[in-house]
């Protein structure tokens, strides 16, 4: 059996870039994927003026290639750029950059269950270490491609989550998809793995169930799906939005509201309850165990539940062209 490379470690030889300088964006161009050159005083290296997105392109049975919800990812990158005071994105240009680079490497888009992972990235490039309290006036926008296989090639093993009374990042930065937010979650995650063999940390500041280090959290209790209402403290996941839409399509009750740790633990122990993490890479990952205050609580059966599996399959079927795209989520590239 061929050993697949780790998710996100293989890249196409070229990417597409545009630079913002003198108040305008340059015409996008193809360059080698390892060709970025930055001044060591670049704003991004000192003051973390960086944001990114993750979306996918899928190959359908007729070999056509389709992007999934590109408009939402482009809009979120524009929002992140604005909140980080980076130069304003040209959303139409970025959409075209994504389409062009995916079309160029259409032959490298894997068949299901694989896909082409797409990473648009925006970084501040002005060489000025005196700008700790001022934005970068120049920037670089690039789109990197990574063909990926099935995230669950070894099977979808239910995750163990440690509930921590702490925030993933600064509350006003939660809805920004910035590298700094992921960096701030690393130490808690590593400590949780070493201490209680947790796969991830579920951040619950002041008992408010929010998100993990890299995914949104969903609780499924019978016909109800519960998740935190959108605010500035956490990332507004595109996969989260898609799953909630499909849940409504199935007649489920979607409750976007505050969820306390106490309510979560109480509901989790009921027979038939499920919990899951949603994100671009894995789509929907089952959660089997919650760890809180030194105790372990099994979620439902402790295994992935039927509703989680059904919602994940429903989304995959749309992405792979096996089900009707009635919400208009797909953009055909070629």
PDB file of N, CA and C in Angstrom, residues 151-237:
ATOM      1  N   UNK A 151      -8.487  12.861   4.269  1.00  0.00           N
ATOM      2  CA  UNK A 151      -8.027  13.239   5.609  1.00  0.00           C
ATOM      3  C   UNK A 151      -8.172  12.072   6.583  1.00  0.00           C
ATOM      4  N   UNK A 152      -9.173  11.206   6.313  1.00  0.00           N
ATOM      5  CA  UNK A 152      -9.431  10.071   7.196  1.00  0.00           C
ATOM      6  C   UNK A 152      -9.026   8.754   6.549  1.00  0.00           C
ATOM      7  N   UNK A 153      -7.879   8.744   5.889  1.00  0.00           N
ATOM      8  CA  UNK A 153      -7.443   7.532   5.197  1.00  0.00           C
ATOM      9  C   UNK A 153      -7.310   6.342   6.141  1.00  0.00           C
ATOM     10  N   UNK A 154      -7.055   6.627   7.415  1.00  0.00           N
ATOM     11  CA  UNK A 154      -6.941   5.546   8.399  1.00  0.00           C
ATOM     12  C   UNK A 154      -8.206   5.322   9.191  1.00  0.00           C
ATOM     13  N   UNK A 155      -9.289   5.992   8.756  1.00  0.00           N
ATOM     14  CA  UNK A 155     -10.557   5.891   9.485  1.00  0.00           C
ATOM     15  C   UNK A 155     -10.763   7.101  10.379  1.00  0.00           C
ATOM     16  N   UNK A 156     -12.029   7.514  10.545  1.00  0.00           N
ATOM     17  CA  UNK A 156     -12.355   8.692  11.349  1.00  0.00           C
ATOM     18  C   UNK A 156     -12.434   8.303  12.825  1.00  0.00           C
ATOM     19  N   UNK A 157     -11.333   8.420  13.512  1.00  0.00           N
ATOM     20  CA  UNK A 157     -11.276   8.074  14.930  1.00  0.00           C
ATOM     21  C   UNK A 157     -11.865   9.219  15.770  1.00  0.00           C
ATOM     22  N   UNK A 158     -12.824   8.905  16.665  1.00  0.00           N
ATOM     23  CA  UNK A 158     -13.408   9.952  17.508  1.00  0.00           C
ATOM     24  C   UNK A 158     -12.339  10.660  18.334  1.00  0.00           C
ATOM     25  N   UNK A 159     -12.450  11.974  18.430  1.00  0.00           N
ATOM     26  CA  UNK A 159     -11.431  12.784  19.089  1.00  0.00           C
ATOM     27  C   UNK A 159     -11.668  12.916  20.590  1.00  0.00           C
ATOM     28  N   UNK A 160     -10.583  13.188  21.285  1.00  0.00           N
ATOM     29  CA  UNK A 160     -10.616  13.507  22.711  1.00  0.00           C
ATOM     30  C   UNK A 160     -10.336  15.000  22.860  1.00  0.00           C
ATOM     31  N   UNK A 161     -11.259  15.729  23.513  1.00  0.00           N
ATOM     32  CA  UNK A 161     -11.105  17.170  23.679  1.00  0.00           C
ATOM     33  C   UNK A 161     -10.955  17.527  25.146  1.00  0.00           C
ATOM     34  N   UNK A 162      -9.964  18.354  25.444  1.00  0.00           N
ATOM     35  CA  UNK A 162      -9.812  18.906  26.784  1.00  0.00           C
ATOM     36  C   UNK A 162     -10.496  20.268  26.825  1.00  0.00           C
ATOM     37  N   UNK A 163     -11.447  20.436  27.749  1.00  0.00           N
ATOM     38  CA  UNK A 163     -12.130  21.719  27.906  1.00  0.00           C
ATOM     39  C   UNK A 163     -11.271  22.627  28.773  1.00  0.00           C
ATOM     40  N   UNK A 164     -10.931  23.792  28.255  1.00  0.00           N
ATOM     41  CA  UNK A 164     -10.039  24.703  28.971  1.00  0.00           C
ATOM     42  C   UNK A 164     -10.706  26.062  29.165  1.00  0.00           C
ATOM     43  N   UNK A 165     -10.643  26.566  30.389  1.00  0.00           N
ATOM     44  CA  UNK A 165     -11.217  27.876  30.713  1.00  0.00           C
ATOM     45  C   UNK A 165     -10.246  28.968  30.261  1.00  0.00           C
ATOM     46  N   UNK A 166     -10.176  29.117  28.963  1.00  0.00           N
ATOM     47  CA  UNK A 166      -9.236  30.072  28.383  1.00  0.00           C
ATOM     48  C   UNK A 166      -9.703  30.371  26.961  1.00  0.00           C
ATOM     49  N   UNK A 167      -9.280  31.498  26.413  1.00  0.00           N
ATOM     50  CA  UNK A 167      -9.644  31.855  25.040  1.00  0.00           C
ATOM     51  C   UNK A 167      -8.556  31.406  24.076  1.00  0.00           C
ATOM     52  N   UNK A 168      -8.951  31.049  22.867  1.00  0.00           N
ATOM     53  CA  UNK A 168      -7.986  30.653  21.848  1.00  0.00           C
ATOM     54  C   UNK A 168      -7.095  31.828  21.468  1.00  0.00           C
ATOM     55  N   UNK A 169      -7.676  33.035  21.453  1.00  0.00           N
ATOM     56  CA  UNK A 169      -6.934  34.228  21.044  1.00  0.00           C
ATOM     57  C   UNK A 169      -7.612  35.449  21.652  1.00  0.00           C
ATOM     58  N   UNK A 170      -7.088  36.629  21.385  1.00  0.00           N
ATOM     59  CA  UNK A 170      -7.713  37.860  21.869  1.00  0.00           C
ATOM     60  C   UNK A 170      -9.133  37.941  21.321  1.00  0.00           C
ATOM     61  N   UNK A 171     -10.122  38.268  22.158  1.00  0.00           N
ATOM     62  CA  UNK A 171     -11.526  38.252  21.729  1.00  0.00           C
ATOM     63  C   UNK A 171     -11.818  39.055  20.463  1.00  0.00           C
ATOM     64  N   UNK A 172     -11.164  40.194  20.290  1.00  0.00           N
ATOM     65  CA  UNK A 172     -11.444  41.021  19.107  1.00  0.00           C
ATOM     66  C   UNK A 172     -10.760  40.480  17.847  1.00  0.00           C
ATOM     67  N   UNK A 173      -9.934  39.439  18.012  1.00  0.00           N
ATOM     68  CA  UNK A 173      -9.230  38.856  16.867  1.00  0.00           C
ATOM     69  C   UNK A 173      -9.816  37.522  16.425  1.00  0.00           C
ATOM     70  N   UNK A 174     -10.842  37.039  17.115  1.00  0.00           N
ATOM     71  CA  UNK A 174     -11.345  35.698  16.868  1.00  0.00           C
ATOM     72  C   UNK A 174     -11.837  35.456  15.458  1.00  0.00           C
ATOM     73  N   UNK A 175     -12.456  36.459  14.821  1.00  0.00           N
ATOM     74  CA  UNK A 175     -13.014  36.253  13.495  1.00  0.00           C
ATOM     75  C   UNK A 175     -12.008  36.526  12.383  1.00  0.00           C
ATOM     76  N   UNK A 176     -10.749  36.796  12.767  1.00  0.00           N
ATOM     77  CA  UNK A 176      -9.671  36.977  11.794  1.00  0.00           C
ATOM     78  C   UNK A 176      -8.952  35.638  11.614  1.00  0.00           C
ATOM     79  N   UNK A 177      -8.781  35.197  10.374  1.00  0.00           N
ATOM     80  CA  UNK A 177      -8.050  33.941  10.138  1.00  0.00           C
ATOM     81  C   UNK A 177      -6.575  34.299   9.972  1.00  0.00           C
ATOM     82  N   UNK A 178      -5.937  34.515  11.109  1.00  0.00           N
ATOM     83  CA  UNK A 178      -4.555  34.983  11.141  1.00  0.00           C
ATOM     84  C   UNK A 178      -3.638  33.936  11.777  1.00  0.00           C
ATOM     85  N   UNK A 179      -2.409  33.885  11.289  1.00  0.00           N
ATOM     86  CA  UNK A 179      -1.455  32.914  11.809  1.00  0.00           C
ATOM     87  C   UNK A 179      -1.239  33.018  13.309  1.00  0.00           C
ATOM     88  N   UNK A 180      -1.288  34.237  13.848  1.00  0.00           N
ATOM     89  CA  UNK A 180      -1.060  34.438  15.270  1.00  0.00           C
ATOM     90  C   UNK A 180      -2.063  33.712  16.142  1.00  0.00           C
ATOM     91  N   UNK A 181      -3.304  33.591  15.661  1.00  0.00           N
ATOM     92  CA  UNK A 181      -4.325  32.882  16.437  1.00  0.00           C
ATOM     93  C   UNK A 181      -3.995  31.403  16.574  1.00  0.00           C
ATOM     94  N   UNK A 182      -3.444  30.824  15.519  1.00  0.00           N
ATOM     95  CA  UNK A 182      -3.065  29.413  15.558  1.00  0.00           C
ATOM     96  C   UNK A 182      -1.837  29.217  16.443  1.00  0.00           C
ATOM     97  N   UNK A 183      -0.901  30.165  16.371  1.00  0.00           N
ATOM     98  CA  UNK A 183       0.295  30.084  17.203  1.00  0.00           C
ATOM     99  C   UNK A 183      -0.064  30.152  18.687  1.00  0.00           C
ATOM    100  N   UNK A 184      -1.032  31.000  19.034  1.00  0.00           N
ATOM    101  CA  UNK A 184      -1.398  31.159  20.451  1.00  0.00           C
ATOM    102  C   UNK A 184      -2.078  29.918  21.017  1.00  0.00           C
ATOM    103  N   UNK A 185      -2.604  29.056  20.137  1.00  0.00           N
ATOM    104  CA  UNK A 185      -3.269  27.835  20.598  1.00  0.00           C
ATOM    105  C   UNK A 185      -2.317  26.652  20.721  1.00  0.00           C
ATOM    106  N   UNK A 186      -1.109  26.769  20.193  1.00  0.00           N
ATOM    107  CA  UNK A 186      -0.209  25.618  20.138  1.00  0.00           C
ATOM    108  C   UNK A 186       0.204  25.092  21.509  1.00  0.00           C
ATOM    109  N   UNK A 187       0.620  25.980  22.414  1.00  0.00           N
ATOM    110  CA  UNK A 187       1.066  25.521  23.731  1.00  0.00           C
ATOM    111  C   UNK A 187      -0.037  24.809  24.498  1.00  0.00           C
ATOM    112  N   UNK A 188      -1.256  25.365  24.569  1.00  0.00           N
ATOM    113  CA  UNK A 188      -2.330  24.629  25.254  1.00  0.00           C
ATOM    114  C   UNK A 188      -2.598  23.252  24.638  1.00  0.00           C
ATOM    115  N   UNK A 189      -2.546  23.166  23.304  1.00  0.00           N
ATOM    116  CA  UNK A 189      -2.794  21.885  22.635  1.00  0.00           C
ATOM    117  C   UNK A 189      -1.693  20.885  22.971  1.00  0.00           C
ATOM    118  N   UNK A 190      -0.447  21.327  22.906  1.00  0.00           N
ATOM    119  CA  UNK A 190       0.674  20.426  23.200  1.00  0.00           C
ATOM    120  C   UNK A 190       0.636  19.946  24.655  1.00  0.00           C
ATOM    121  N   UNK A 191       0.291  20.851  25.569  1.00  0.00           N
ATOM    122  CA  UNK A 191       0.199  20.476  26.981  1.00  0.00           C
ATOM    123  C   UNK A 191      -0.941  19.483  27.201  1.00  0.00           C
ATOM    124  N   UNK A 192      -2.062  19.684  26.497  1.00  0.00           N
ATOM    125  CA  UNK A 192      -3.214  18.778  26.635  1.00  0.00           C
ATOM    126  C   UNK A 192      -2.882  17.390  26.096  1.00  0.00           C
ATOM    127  N   UNK A 193      -2.109  17.333  25.030  1.00  0.00           N
ATOM    128  CA  UNK A 193      -1.707  16.038  24.480  1.00  0.00           C
ATOM    129  C   UNK A 193      -0.807  15.298  25.456  1.00  0.00           C
ATOM    130  N   UNK A 194       0.118  16.022  26.057  1.00  0.00           N
ATOM    131  CA  UNK A 194       1.056  15.386  26.978  1.00  0.00           C
ATOM    132  C   UNK A 194       0.383  14.976  28.290  1.00  0.00           C
ATOM    133  N   UNK A 195      -0.530  15.805  28.787  1.00  0.00           N
ATOM    134  CA  UNK A 195      -1.124  15.566  30.107  1.00  0.00           C
ATOM    135  C   UNK A 195      -2.243  14.538  30.089  1.00  0.00           C
ATOM    136  N   UNK A 196      -3.147  14.634  29.110  1.00  0.00           N
ATOM    137  CA  UNK A 196      -4.334  13.750  29.129  1.00  0.00           C
ATOM    138  C   UNK A 196      -4.584  13.072  27.787  1.00  0.00           C
ATOM    139  N   UNK A 197      -3.575  13.092  26.907  1.00  0.00           N
ATOM    140  CA  UNK A 197      -3.679  12.460  25.587  1.00  0.00           C
ATOM    141  C   UNK A 197      -4.874  13.001  24.789  1.00  0.00           C
ATOM    142  N   UNK A 198      -5.139  14.295  24.933  1.00  0.00           N
ATOM    143  CA  UNK A 198      -6.207  14.941  24.167  1.00  0.00           C
ATOM    144  C   UNK A 198      -5.727  15.206  22.747  1.00  0.00           C
ATOM    145  N   UNK A 199      -6.652  15.154  21.793  1.00  0.00           N
ATOM    146  CA  UNK A 199      -6.315  15.479  20.408  1.00  0.00           C
ATOM    147  C   UNK A 199      -6.365  16.985  20.165  1.00  0.00           C
ATOM    148  N   UNK A 200      -7.242  17.655  20.898  1.00  0.00           N
ATOM    149  CA  UNK A 200      -7.417  19.082  20.721  1.00  0.00           C
ATOM    150  C   UNK A 200      -7.908  19.689  22.029  1.00  0.00           C
ATOM    151  N   UNK A 201      -7.844  21.023  22.090  1.00  0.00           N
ATOM    152  CA  UNK A 201      -8.396  21.781  23.217  1.00  0.00           C
ATOM    153  C   UNK A 201      -9.666  22.479  22.743  1.00  0.00           C
ATOM    154  N   UNK A 202     -10.734  22.355  23.528  1.00  0.00           N
ATOM    155  CA  UNK A 202     -11.958  23.112  23.276  1.00  0.00           C
ATOM    156  C   UNK A 202     -11.914  24.314  24.211  1.00  0.00           C
ATOM    157  N   UNK A 203     -11.729  25.490  23.634  1.00  0.00           N
ATOM    158  CA  UNK A 203     -11.562  26.700  24.436  1.00  0.00           C
ATOM    159  C   UNK A 203     -12.922  27.193  24.935  1.00  0.00           C
ATOM    160  N   UNK A 204     -13.022  27.349  26.270  1.00  0.00           N
ATOM    161  CA  UNK A 204     -14.287  27.717  26.912  1.00  0.00           C
ATOM    162  C   UNK A 204     -14.050  28.825  27.940  1.00  0.00           C
ATOM    163  N   UNK A 205     -13.700  30.028  27.498  1.00  0.00           N
ATOM    164  CA  UNK A 205     -13.431  31.099  28.461  1.00  0.00           C
ATOM    165  C   UNK A 205     -14.671  31.432  29.302  1.00  0.00           C
ATOM    166  N   UNK A 206     -14.494  31.444  30.620  1.00  0.00           N
ATOM    167  CA  UNK A 206     -15.589  31.719  31.559  1.00  0.00           C
ATOM    168  C   UNK A 206     -16.775  30.771  31.359  1.00  0.00           C
ATOM    169  N   UNK A 207     -16.463  29.528  30.947  1.00  0.00           N
ATOM    170  CA  UNK A 207     -17.503  28.528  30.784  1.00  0.00           C
ATOM    171  C   UNK A 207     -18.293  28.627  29.497  1.00  0.00           C
ATOM    172  N   UNK A 208     -17.868  29.487  28.571  1.00  0.00           N
ATOM    173  CA  UNK A 208     -18.550  29.679  27.292  1.00  0.00           C
ATOM    174  C   UNK A 208     -17.883  28.803  26.232  1.00  0.00           C
ATOM    175  N   UNK A 209     -18.593  27.781  25.725  1.00  0.00           N
ATOM    176  CA  UNK A 209     -18.026  26.854  24.749  1.00  0.00           C
ATOM    177  C   UNK A 209     -17.852  27.568  23.408  1.00  0.00           C
ATOM    178  N   UNK A 210     -16.598  27.687  22.955  1.00  0.00           N
ATOM    179  CA  UNK A 210     -16.333  28.432  21.732  1.00  0.00           C
ATOM    180  C   UNK A 210     -15.857  27.530  20.594  1.00  0.00           C
ATOM    181  N   UNK A 211     -14.548  27.333  20.449  1.00  0.00           N
ATOM    182  CA  UNK A 211     -13.990  26.581  19.329  1.00  0.00           C
ATOM    183  C   UNK A 211     -12.724  25.871  19.780  1.00  0.00           C
ATOM    184  N   UNK A 212     -12.203  24.993  18.930  1.00  0.00           N
ATOM    185  CA  UNK A 212     -10.917  24.363  19.218  1.00  0.00           C
ATOM    186  C   UNK A 212      -9.816  25.177  18.546  1.00  0.00           C
ATOM    187  N   UNK A 213      -8.594  24.659  18.580  1.00  0.00           N
ATOM    188  CA  UNK A 213      -7.477  25.383  17.996  1.00  0.00           C
ATOM    189  C   UNK A 213      -7.589  25.589  16.503  1.00  0.00           C
ATOM    190  N   UNK A 214      -8.366  24.732  15.804  1.00  0.00           N
ATOM    191  CA  UNK A 214      -8.425  24.853  14.349  1.00  0.00           C
ATOM    192  C   UNK A 214      -9.780  24.464  13.756  1.00  0.00           C
ATOM    193  N   UNK A 215     -10.829  24.438  14.583  1.00  0.00           N
ATOM    194  CA  UNK A 215     -12.132  24.020  14.053  1.00  0.00           C
ATOM    195  C   UNK A 215     -13.267  24.538  14.926  1.00  0.00           C
ATOM    196  N   UNK A 216     -14.456  24.608  14.331  1.00  0.00           N
ATOM    197  CA  UNK A 216     -15.670  24.966  15.069  1.00  0.00           C
ATOM    198  C   UNK A 216     -16.254  23.728  15.738  1.00  0.00           C
ATOM    199  N   UNK A 217     -16.986  23.937  16.825  1.00  0.00           N
ATOM    200  CA  UNK A 217     -17.545  22.841  17.606  1.00  0.00           C
ATOM    201  C   UNK A 217     -19.063  22.792  17.447  1.00  0.00           C
ATOM    202  N   UNK A 218     -19.597  21.577  17.248  1.00  0.00           N
ATOM    203  CA  UNK A 218     -21.031  21.363  17.095  1.00  0.00           C
ATOM    204  C   UNK A 218     -21.485  20.251  18.037  1.00  0.00           C
ATOM    205  N   UNK A 219     -22.620  20.463  18.709  1.00  0.00           N
ATOM    206  CA  UNK A 219     -23.225  19.445  19.561  1.00  0.00           C
ATOM    207  C   UNK A 219     -24.540  19.020  18.920  1.00  0.00           C
ATOM    208  N   UNK A 220     -24.746  17.724  18.775  1.00  0.00           N
ATOM    209  CA  UNK A 220     -25.958  17.195  18.156  1.00  0.00           C
ATOM    210  C   UNK A 220     -26.723  16.389  19.194  1.00  0.00           C
ATOM    211  N   UNK A 221     -27.900  16.898  19.565  1.00  0.00           N
ATOM    212  CA  UNK A 221     -28.740  16.235  20.562  1.00  0.00           C
ATOM    213  C   UNK A 221     -30.080  15.910  19.904  1.00  0.00           C
ATOM    214  N   UNK A 222     -30.229  14.662  19.486  1.00  0.00           N
ATOM    215  CA  UNK A 222     -31.451  14.270  18.781  1.00  0.00           C
ATOM    216  C   UNK A 222     -31.563  15.017  17.457  1.00  0.00           C
ATOM    217  N   UNK A 223     -32.650  15.773  17.302  1.00  0.00           N
ATOM    218  CA  UNK A 223     -32.889  16.509  16.068  1.00  0.00           C
ATOM    219  C   UNK A 223     -32.387  17.947  16.145  1.00  0.00           C
ATOM    220  N   UNK A 224     -31.658  18.251  17.215  1.00  0.00           N
ATOM    221  CA  UNK A 224     -31.165  19.617  17.404  1.00  0.00           C
ATOM    222  C   UNK A 224     -29.649  19.662  17.261  1.00  0.00           C
ATOM    223  N   UNK A 225     -29.167  20.677  16.568  1.00  0.00           N
ATOM    224  CA  UNK A 225     -27.726  20.901  16.459  1.00  0.00           C
ATOM    225  C   UNK A 225     -27.435  22.262  17.098  1.00  0.00           C
ATOM    226  N   UNK A 226     -26.523  22.267  18.062  1.00  0.00           N
ATOM    227  CA  UNK A 226     -26.257  23.456  18.876  1.00  0.00           C
ATOM    228  C   UNK A 226     -24.812  23.911  18.649  1.00  0.00           C
ATOM    229  N   UNK A 227     -24.641  25.201  18.434  1.00  0.00           N
ATOM    230  CA  UNK A 227     -23.298  25.759  18.279  1.00  0.00           C
ATOM    231  C   UNK A 227     -23.323  27.225  18.665  1.00  0.00           C
ATOM    232  N   UNK A 228     -22.177  27.750  19.004  1.00  0.00           N
ATOM    233  CA  UNK A 228     -22.107  29.141  19.464  1.00  0.00           C
ATOM    234  C   UNK A 228     -22.591  30.111  18.384  1.00  0.00           C
ATOM    235  N   UNK A 229     -23.369  31.100  18.792  1.00  0.00           N
ATOM    236  CA  UNK A 229     -23.827  32.139  17.865  1.00  0.00           C
ATOM    237  C   UNK A 229     -22.637  32.971  17.400  1.00  0.00           C
ATOM    238  N   UNK A 230     -22.692  33.429  16.169  1.00  0.00           N
ATOM    239  CA  UNK A 230     -21.593  34.196  15.603  1.00  0.00           C
ATOM    240  C   UNK A 230     -21.356  35.500  16.371  1.00  0.00           C
ATOM    241  N   UNK A 231     -20.111  35.719  16.753  1.00  0.00           N
ATOM    242  CA  UNK A 231     -19.678  37.011  17.283  1.00  0.00           C
ATOM    243  C   UNK A 231     -18.201  37.172  16.930  1.00  0.00           C
ATOM    244  N   UNK A 232     -17.573  38.232  17.397  1.00  0.00           N
ATOM    245  CA  UNK A 232     -16.204  38.533  16.989  1.00  0.00           C
ATOM    246  C   UNK A 232     -15.159  37.658  17.670  1.00  0.00           C
ATOM    247  N   UNK A 233     -15.569  36.800  18.624  1.00  0.00           N
ATOM    248  CA  UNK A 233     -14.591  36.077  19.442  1.00  0.00           C
ATOM    249  C   UNK A 233     -14.072  34.794  18.817  1.00  0.00           C
ATOM    250  N   UNK A 234     -14.704  34.305  17.727  1.00  0.00           N
ATOM    251  CA  UNK A 234     -14.246  33.048  17.139  1.00  0.00           C
ATOM    252  C   UNK A 234     -14.443  33.070  15.628  1.00  0.00           C
ATOM    253  N   UNK A 235     -13.815  32.103  14.941  1.00  0.00           N
ATOM    254  CA  UNK A 235     -13.810  32.093  13.481  1.00  0.00           C
ATOM    255  C   UNK A 235     -15.149  31.621  12.924  1.00  0.00           C
ATOM    256  N   UNK A 236     -15.649  32.356  11.940  1.00  0.00           N
ATOM    257  CA  UNK A 236     -16.925  32.034  11.292  1.00  0.00           C
ATOM    258  C   UNK A 236     -16.653  31.045  10.159  1.00  0.00           C
ATOM    259  N   UNK A 237     -16.684  29.769  10.490  1.00  0.00           N
ATOM    260  CA  UNK A 237     -16.282  28.738   9.547  1.00  0.00           C
ATOM    261  C   UNK A 237     -17.227  28.587   8.368  1.00  0.00           C
TER     262      UNK A 237
END
